[in-house]
XYZ file of C-alpha atoms in Angstrom:
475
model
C -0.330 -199.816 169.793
C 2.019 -197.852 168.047
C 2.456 -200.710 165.083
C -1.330 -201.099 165.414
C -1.463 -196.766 164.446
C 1.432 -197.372 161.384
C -0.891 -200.297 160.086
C -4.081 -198.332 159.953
C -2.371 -195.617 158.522
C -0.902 -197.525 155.996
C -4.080 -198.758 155.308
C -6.118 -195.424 154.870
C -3.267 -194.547 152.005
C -4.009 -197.808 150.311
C -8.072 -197.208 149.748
C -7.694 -193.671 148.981
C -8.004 -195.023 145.185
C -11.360 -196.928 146.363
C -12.914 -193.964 147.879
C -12.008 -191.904 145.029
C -13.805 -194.218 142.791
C -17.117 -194.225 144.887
C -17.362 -190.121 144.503
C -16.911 -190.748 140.635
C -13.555 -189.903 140.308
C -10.624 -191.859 138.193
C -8.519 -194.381 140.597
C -5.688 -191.908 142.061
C -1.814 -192.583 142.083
C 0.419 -192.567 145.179
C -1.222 -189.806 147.193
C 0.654 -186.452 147.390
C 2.671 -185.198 150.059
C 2.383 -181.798 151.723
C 4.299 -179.151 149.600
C 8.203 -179.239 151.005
C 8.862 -176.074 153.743
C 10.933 -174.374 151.490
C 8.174 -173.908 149.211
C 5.710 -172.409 151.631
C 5.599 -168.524 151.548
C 8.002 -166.609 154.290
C 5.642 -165.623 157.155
C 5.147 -161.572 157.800
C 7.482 -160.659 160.641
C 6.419 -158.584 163.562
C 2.705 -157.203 163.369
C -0.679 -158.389 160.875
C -0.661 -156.765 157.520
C -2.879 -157.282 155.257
C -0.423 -156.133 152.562
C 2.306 -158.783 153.233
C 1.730 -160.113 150.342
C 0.605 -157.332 147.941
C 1.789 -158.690 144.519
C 1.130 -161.836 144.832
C -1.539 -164.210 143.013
C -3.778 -166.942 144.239
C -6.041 -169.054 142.280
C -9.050 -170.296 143.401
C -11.057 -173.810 142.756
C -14.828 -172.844 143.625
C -18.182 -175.068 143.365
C -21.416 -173.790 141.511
C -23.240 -172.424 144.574
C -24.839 -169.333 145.884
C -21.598 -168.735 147.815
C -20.060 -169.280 145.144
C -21.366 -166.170 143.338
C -21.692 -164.140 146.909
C -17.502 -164.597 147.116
C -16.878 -163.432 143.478
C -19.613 -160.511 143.378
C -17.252 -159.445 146.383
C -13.421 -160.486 145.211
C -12.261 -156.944 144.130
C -12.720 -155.901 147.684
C -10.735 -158.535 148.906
C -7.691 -157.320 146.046
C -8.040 -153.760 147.174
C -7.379 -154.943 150.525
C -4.212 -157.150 150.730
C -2.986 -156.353 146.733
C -3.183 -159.539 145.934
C -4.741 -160.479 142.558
C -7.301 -163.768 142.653
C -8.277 -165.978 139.695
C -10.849 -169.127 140.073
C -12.229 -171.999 138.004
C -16.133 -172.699 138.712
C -17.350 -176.250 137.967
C -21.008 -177.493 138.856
C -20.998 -180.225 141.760
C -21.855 -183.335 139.391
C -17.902 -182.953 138.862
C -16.415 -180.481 141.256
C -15.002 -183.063 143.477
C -13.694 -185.029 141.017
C -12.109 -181.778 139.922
C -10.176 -181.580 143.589
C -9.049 -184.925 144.003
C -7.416 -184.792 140.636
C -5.652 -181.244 141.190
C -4.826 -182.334 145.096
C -3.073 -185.589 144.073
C -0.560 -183.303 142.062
C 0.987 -182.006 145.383
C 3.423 -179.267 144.212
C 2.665 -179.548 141.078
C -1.009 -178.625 141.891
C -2.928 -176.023 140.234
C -5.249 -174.595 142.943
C -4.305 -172.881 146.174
C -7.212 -173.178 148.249
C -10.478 -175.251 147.270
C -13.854 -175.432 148.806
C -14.935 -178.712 150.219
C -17.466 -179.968 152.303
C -16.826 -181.271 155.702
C -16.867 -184.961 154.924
C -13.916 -184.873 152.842
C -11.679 -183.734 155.164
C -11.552 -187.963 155.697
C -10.522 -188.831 152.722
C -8.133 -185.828 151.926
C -6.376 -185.338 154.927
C -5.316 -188.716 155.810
C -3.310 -188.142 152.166
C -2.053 -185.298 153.076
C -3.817 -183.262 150.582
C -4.975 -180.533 153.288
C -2.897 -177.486 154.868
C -3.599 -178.042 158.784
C -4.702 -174.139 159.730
C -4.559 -173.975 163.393
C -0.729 -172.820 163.109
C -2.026 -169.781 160.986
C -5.423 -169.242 163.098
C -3.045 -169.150 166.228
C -0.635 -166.852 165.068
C -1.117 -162.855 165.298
C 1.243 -162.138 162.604
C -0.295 -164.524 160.538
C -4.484 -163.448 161.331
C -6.212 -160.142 161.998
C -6.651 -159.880 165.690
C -10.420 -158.990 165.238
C -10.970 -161.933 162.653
C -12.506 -164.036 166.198
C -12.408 -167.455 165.442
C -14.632 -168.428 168.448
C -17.412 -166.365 166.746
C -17.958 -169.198 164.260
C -20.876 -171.727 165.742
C -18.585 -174.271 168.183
C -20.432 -177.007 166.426
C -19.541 -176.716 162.883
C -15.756 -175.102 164.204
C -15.262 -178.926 165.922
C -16.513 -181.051 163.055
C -13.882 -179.930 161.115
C -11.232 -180.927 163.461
C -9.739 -184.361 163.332
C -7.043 -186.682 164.904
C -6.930 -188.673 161.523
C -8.400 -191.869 163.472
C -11.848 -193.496 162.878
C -13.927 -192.835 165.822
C -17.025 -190.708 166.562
C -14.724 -189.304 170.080
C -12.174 -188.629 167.371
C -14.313 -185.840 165.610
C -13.447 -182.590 166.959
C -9.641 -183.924 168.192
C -6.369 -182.642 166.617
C -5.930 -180.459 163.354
C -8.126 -178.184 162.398
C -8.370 -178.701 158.611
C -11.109 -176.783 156.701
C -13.221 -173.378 157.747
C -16.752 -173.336 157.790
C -18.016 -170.822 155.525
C -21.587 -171.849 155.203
C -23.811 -174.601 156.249
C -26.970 -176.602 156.181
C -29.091 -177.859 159.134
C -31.389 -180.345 157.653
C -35.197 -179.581 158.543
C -38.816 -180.696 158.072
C -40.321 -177.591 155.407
C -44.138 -177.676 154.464
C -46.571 -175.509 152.806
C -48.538 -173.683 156.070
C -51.382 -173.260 153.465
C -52.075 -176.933 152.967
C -51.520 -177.600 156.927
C -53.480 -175.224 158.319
C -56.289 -175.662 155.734
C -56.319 -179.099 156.715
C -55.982 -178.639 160.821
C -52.458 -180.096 160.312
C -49.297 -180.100 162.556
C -45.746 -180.434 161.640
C -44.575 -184.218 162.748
C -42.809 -184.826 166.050
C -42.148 -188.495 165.607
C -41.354 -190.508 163.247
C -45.051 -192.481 163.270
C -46.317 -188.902 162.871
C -44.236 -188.174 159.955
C -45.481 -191.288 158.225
C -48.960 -190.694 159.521
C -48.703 -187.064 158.101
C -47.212 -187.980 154.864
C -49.769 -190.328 154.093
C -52.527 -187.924 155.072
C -51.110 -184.831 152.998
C -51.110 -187.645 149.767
C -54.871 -188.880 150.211
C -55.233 -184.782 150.572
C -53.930 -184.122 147.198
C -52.940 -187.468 145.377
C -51.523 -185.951 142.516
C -49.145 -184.243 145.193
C -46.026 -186.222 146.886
C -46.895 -185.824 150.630
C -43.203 -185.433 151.042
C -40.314 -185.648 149.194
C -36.469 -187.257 150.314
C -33.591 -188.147 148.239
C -33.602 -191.714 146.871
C -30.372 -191.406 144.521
C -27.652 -193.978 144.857
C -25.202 -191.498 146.444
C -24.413 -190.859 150.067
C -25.939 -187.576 149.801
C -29.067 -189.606 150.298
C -28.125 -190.896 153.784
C -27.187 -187.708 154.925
C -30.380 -185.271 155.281
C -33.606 -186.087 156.793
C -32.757 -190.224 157.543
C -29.495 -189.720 159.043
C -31.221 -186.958 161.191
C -33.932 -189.156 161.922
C -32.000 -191.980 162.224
C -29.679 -190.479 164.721
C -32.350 -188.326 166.384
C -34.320 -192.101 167.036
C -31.716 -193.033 168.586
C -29.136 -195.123 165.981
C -25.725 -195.322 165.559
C -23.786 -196.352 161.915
C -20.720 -197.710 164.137
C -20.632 -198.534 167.654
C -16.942 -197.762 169.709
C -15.045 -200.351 168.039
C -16.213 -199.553 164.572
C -18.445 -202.431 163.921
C -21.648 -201.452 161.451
C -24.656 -201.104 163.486
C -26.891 -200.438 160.214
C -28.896 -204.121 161.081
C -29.666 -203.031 165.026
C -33.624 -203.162 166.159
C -33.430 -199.251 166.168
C -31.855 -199.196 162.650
C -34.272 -201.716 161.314
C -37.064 -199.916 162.986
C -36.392 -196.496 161.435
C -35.549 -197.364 157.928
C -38.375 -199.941 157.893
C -40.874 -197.060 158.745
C -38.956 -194.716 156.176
C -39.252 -196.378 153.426
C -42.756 -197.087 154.397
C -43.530 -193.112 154.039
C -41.749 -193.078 150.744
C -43.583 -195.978 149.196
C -46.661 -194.321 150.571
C -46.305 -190.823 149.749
C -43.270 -189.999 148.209
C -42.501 -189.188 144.508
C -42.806 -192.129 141.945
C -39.139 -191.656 140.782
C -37.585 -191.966 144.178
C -34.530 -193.719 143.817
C -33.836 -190.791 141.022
C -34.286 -188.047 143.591
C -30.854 -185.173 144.399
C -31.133 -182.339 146.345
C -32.258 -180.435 142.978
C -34.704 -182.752 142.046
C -36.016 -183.009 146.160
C -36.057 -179.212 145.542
C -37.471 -178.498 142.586
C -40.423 -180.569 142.969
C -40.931 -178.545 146.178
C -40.328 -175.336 144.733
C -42.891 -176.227 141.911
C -45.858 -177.367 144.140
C -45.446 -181.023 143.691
C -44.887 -181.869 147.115
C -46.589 -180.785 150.233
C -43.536 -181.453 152.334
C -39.516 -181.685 152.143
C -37.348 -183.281 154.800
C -33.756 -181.733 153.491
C -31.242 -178.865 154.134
C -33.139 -175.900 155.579
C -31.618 -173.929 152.900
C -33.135 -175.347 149.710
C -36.420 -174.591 151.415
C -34.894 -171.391 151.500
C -34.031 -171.253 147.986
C -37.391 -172.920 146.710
C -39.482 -169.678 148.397
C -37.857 -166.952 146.052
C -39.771 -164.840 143.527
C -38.499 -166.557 140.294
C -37.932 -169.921 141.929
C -41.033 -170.926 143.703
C -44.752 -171.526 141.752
C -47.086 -168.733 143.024
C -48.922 -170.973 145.134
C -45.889 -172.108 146.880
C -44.289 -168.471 147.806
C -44.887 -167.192 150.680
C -46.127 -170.447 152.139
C -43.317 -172.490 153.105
C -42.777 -172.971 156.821
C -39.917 -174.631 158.883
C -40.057 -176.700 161.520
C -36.867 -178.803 163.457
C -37.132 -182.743 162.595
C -38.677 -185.261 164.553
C -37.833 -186.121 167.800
C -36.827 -189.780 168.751
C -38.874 -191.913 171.369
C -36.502 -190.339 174.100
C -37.057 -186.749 172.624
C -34.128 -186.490 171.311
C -33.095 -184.312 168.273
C -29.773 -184.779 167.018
C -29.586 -182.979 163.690
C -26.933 -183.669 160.906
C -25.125 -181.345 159.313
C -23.222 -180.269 155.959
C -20.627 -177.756 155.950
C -19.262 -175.850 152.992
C -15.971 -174.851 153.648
C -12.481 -173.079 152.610
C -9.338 -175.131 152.725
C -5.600 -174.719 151.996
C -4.225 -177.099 149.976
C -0.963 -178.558 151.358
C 0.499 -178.307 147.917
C 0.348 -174.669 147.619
C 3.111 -172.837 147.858
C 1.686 -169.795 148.396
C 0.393 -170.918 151.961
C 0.701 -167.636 153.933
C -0.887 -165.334 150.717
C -3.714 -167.790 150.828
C -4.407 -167.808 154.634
C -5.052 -163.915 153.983
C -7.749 -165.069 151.578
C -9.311 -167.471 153.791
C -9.510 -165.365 157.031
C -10.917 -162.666 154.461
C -13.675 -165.043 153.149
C -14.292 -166.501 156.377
C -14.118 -163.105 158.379
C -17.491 -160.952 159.620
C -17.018 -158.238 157.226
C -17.707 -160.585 153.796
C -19.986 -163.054 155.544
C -21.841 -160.571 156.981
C -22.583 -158.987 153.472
C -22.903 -162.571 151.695
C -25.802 -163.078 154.665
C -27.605 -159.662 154.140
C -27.114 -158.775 150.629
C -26.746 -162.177 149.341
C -27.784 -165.642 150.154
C -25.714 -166.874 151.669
C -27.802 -168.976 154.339
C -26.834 -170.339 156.827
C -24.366 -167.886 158.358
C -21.539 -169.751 160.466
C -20.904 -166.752 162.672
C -22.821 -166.325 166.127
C -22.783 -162.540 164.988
C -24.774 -162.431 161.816
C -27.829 -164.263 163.634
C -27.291 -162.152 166.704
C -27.650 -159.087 163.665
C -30.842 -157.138 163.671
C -30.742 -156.906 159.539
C -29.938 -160.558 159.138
C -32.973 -161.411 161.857
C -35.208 -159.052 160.107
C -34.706 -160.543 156.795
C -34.831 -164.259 157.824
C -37.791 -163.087 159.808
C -39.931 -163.450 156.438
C -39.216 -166.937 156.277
C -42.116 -168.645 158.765
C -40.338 -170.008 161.707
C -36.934 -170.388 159.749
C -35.170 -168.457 163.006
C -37.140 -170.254 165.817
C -36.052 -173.859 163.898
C -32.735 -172.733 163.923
C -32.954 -172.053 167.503
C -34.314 -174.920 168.258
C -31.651 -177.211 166.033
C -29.019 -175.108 167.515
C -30.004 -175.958 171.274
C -29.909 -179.726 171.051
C -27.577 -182.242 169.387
C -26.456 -180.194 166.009
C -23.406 -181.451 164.407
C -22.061 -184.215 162.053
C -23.543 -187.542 163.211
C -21.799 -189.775 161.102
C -18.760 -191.443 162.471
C -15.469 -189.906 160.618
C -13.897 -192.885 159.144
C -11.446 -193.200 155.037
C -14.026 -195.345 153.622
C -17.084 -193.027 154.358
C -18.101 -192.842 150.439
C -17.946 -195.774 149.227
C -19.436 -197.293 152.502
C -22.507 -194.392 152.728
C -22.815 -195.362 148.881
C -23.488 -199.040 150.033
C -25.920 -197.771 152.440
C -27.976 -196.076 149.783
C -28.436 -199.072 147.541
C -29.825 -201.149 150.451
C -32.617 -198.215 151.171
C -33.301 -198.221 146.935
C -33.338 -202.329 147.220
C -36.119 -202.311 150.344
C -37.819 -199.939 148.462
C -37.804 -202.595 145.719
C -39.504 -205.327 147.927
C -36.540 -206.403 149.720
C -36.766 -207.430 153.739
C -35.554 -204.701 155.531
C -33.797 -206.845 158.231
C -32.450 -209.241 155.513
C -30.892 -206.662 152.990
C -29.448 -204.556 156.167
C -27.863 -207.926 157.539
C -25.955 -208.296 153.925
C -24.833 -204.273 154.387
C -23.549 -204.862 158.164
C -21.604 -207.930 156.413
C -20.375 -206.257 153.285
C -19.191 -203.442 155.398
C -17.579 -205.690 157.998
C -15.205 -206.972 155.194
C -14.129 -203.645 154.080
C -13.326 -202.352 157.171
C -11.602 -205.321 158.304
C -9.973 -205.542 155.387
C -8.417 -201.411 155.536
C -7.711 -202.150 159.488
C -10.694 -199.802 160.643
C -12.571 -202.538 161.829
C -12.054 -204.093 165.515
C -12.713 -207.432 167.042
């Protein structure tokens, strides 16, 4: 067993470079070690101060995101606070991640102390040992605040941030806890309630229904998409509405042993009947379609529907952003249910993590329980947007409630998500881009005319190789 763990590991280091490659990035070197123990910052003796550090500098490496500008609109507070002076590069997400492989792989020699990732990366980075584990720091009361209340942050997103390092879906939520959740997305079935109710229309609780009510909202308005998904080849297109579908119907991408169940009757029934909806109803450029262009066509009035992150519905119903038919009439609603009425929603997280290279590690846990804390969220929730809030106590907050309450039904969706199966439904696994990439070309290819049970046969073999190949895969 023990060889068995040395040869897997072994192997994750070895297709670092290949995963790399599938997010766009340049083929990466040996990957970098955590930063030596000399390097790391002395920790504050005795009691929490926020000053332990005053002096110091951190530099930040931040994504183009509403979060993005609710954290900087708020930075001098966070100086005149601890003393501690802040700098950060922005860079739009098209090459943001690029941007943090190529600064992590530099170890020591690294530019950034602590980066914002999503959730998903935390498999491909902390195998490398690219990422600061924080529960030494969270657990430590010379090290955090005493009222900074870790447990206040929704369990759900806290344990998909937590891995053992081993591919797995019981291995999600096990051993370090490597990135904080500092905002999120529950993805969501959004509609225009004008078009519904004028038409005696009811937000889809299946999956026949949301074909049947695509359809039907396209012979409505035919120069209108009756809903809109992404279609891109990325694996941002797995992971809204079909992986919540998908896993809400009942699917699984591996089973236990971390063999590809992509061909499976339930896997060929859902995408089958997905790509039925798209060809039907969806926009003509499909396989062209991000979350901006998903959005935007929303936003605009061009689509009746959007099955995506809650938020861009959000976002798309702004004065400024939406068309003026469209503000003021979007409405939320959870996805649909599987056969079993289930609803198991995925998630994205956008997070704050440490890299291991820093060697400023204590300074920048300051900043991180800061950003992360009640005080900041709580303002980036009310006087920004920054929606979702991952603390318990901004929903539970009568201004937060009372401002969400103008979005129809955004709260009682949230609710709803929030009762049953919300989390990260993907299995964690190394190869997760370059595999969920794969996935995304068979969708575009059945969209093309290809058999669905054919082309999803060729993925579940293609993927069998590679994992067999990195030692993920067992017999």
């Amino acid at each position: 067993m023990k060889t068995r763990t040395i040869y897997f590991m072994l192997a994750v280091l070895t297709t670092v470079a290949l995963v790399i490659a599938a997010c766009g990035a340049p083929a990466a070197p040996a990957p970098a070690q955590p930063a030596p123990a000399q390097q790391q910052a002395a920790a504050p003796s005795g009691e929490f101060n926020w000053r332990a550090y005053e002096g110091e500098s951190l530099k930040l490496l931040l994504n183009q995101h509403p979060y993005q500008q609710a954290l900087i609109g708020e930075l001098d507070k966070f100086t005149e606070l601890t003393g501690i002076n802040v700098t950060y590069d922005v860079f739009p997400e098209q090459n943001y991640f690029d941007k943090v492989t190529i600064d992590l792989q530099a170890g020591p020699a690294s530019t950034y102390d602590v980066f914002m990732t999503g959730a998903y990366m935390i498999w491909q980075y902390a195998p490398a040992g690219w990422m600061e584990p924080l529960e030494g720091y969270i657990n430590d009361p010379s090290k955090t605040h005493p009222d900074y209340d870790f447990e206040d942050i929704l369990p759900d997103l806290r344990n998909s941030e937590r891995w053992n390092l081993l591919p797995g879906a019981e291995n999600l939520g096990q051993g370090s806890q490597y990135a904080i959740p500092w905002g999120w997305e529950a993805n969501a079935y959004m509609y225009r309630k004008d078009i519904f109710d004028a038409n005696g229309l009811k937000p889809p609780a299946s999956l026949d229904e949301l074909v049947e009510v695509s359809k039907k909202l396209k012979e409505i308005n035919p120069n209108m998409a009756g809903i809109v998904v992404r279609g891109s080849l990325n694996w941002a297109t797995i992971h809204p509405g079909f992986m919540t579908m998908y896993s809400s119907y009942g699917c699984r991408d591996y089973n236990e042993k971390m063999q590809p169940q992509m061909n499976s009757d339930c896997a060929v029934e859902v995408t089958s009947k997905w790509i039925d909806m798209v060809r039907s109803a969806g926009p003509e450029a499909w396989t062209t379609y991000t979350w901006y262009q998903a959005g935007s066509d929303f936003g605009a009035g061009k689509a009746a529907a959007l099955f995506d992150a809650d938020i861009l519905g959000y976002f798309q119903n702004q004065p400024g952003t939406a068309a003026p038919e469209v503000l003021g009439n979007v409405a939320w609603a959870p996805g649909p249910r599987g056969p079993n009425g289930e609803l198991r929603t995925n998630i994205w997280i956008w997070s704050l993590a440490m890299n291991a290279g820093s060697k400023k590690k204590d300074a920048a846990w300051l900043f991180m329980q800061w950003a992360t804390g009640k005080d900041f969220l709580t303002t980036g929730a009310i006087e920004y947007n920054m929606v979702n809030p991952v603390r318990q106590s901004i929903w539970d907050n009568p201004d937060f409630q009372a401002k969400m309450a103008e979005q129809t039904d955004y709260l009682a969706t949230f609710q709803t998500i929030s009762a049953n199966d919300m989390k990260i439904q993907f299995t964690p696994q190394p190869l997760f881009f370059e595999t969920t990439t794969e996935w995304a070309q068979a969708l575009q290819d059945i969209y093309a005319g290809q058999d669905a049970k054919e082309r999803l046969d060729k993925l579940v073999a293609s993927l069998t190789e590679q994992l067999k190949d990195a030692g993920i895969y067992q017999e």
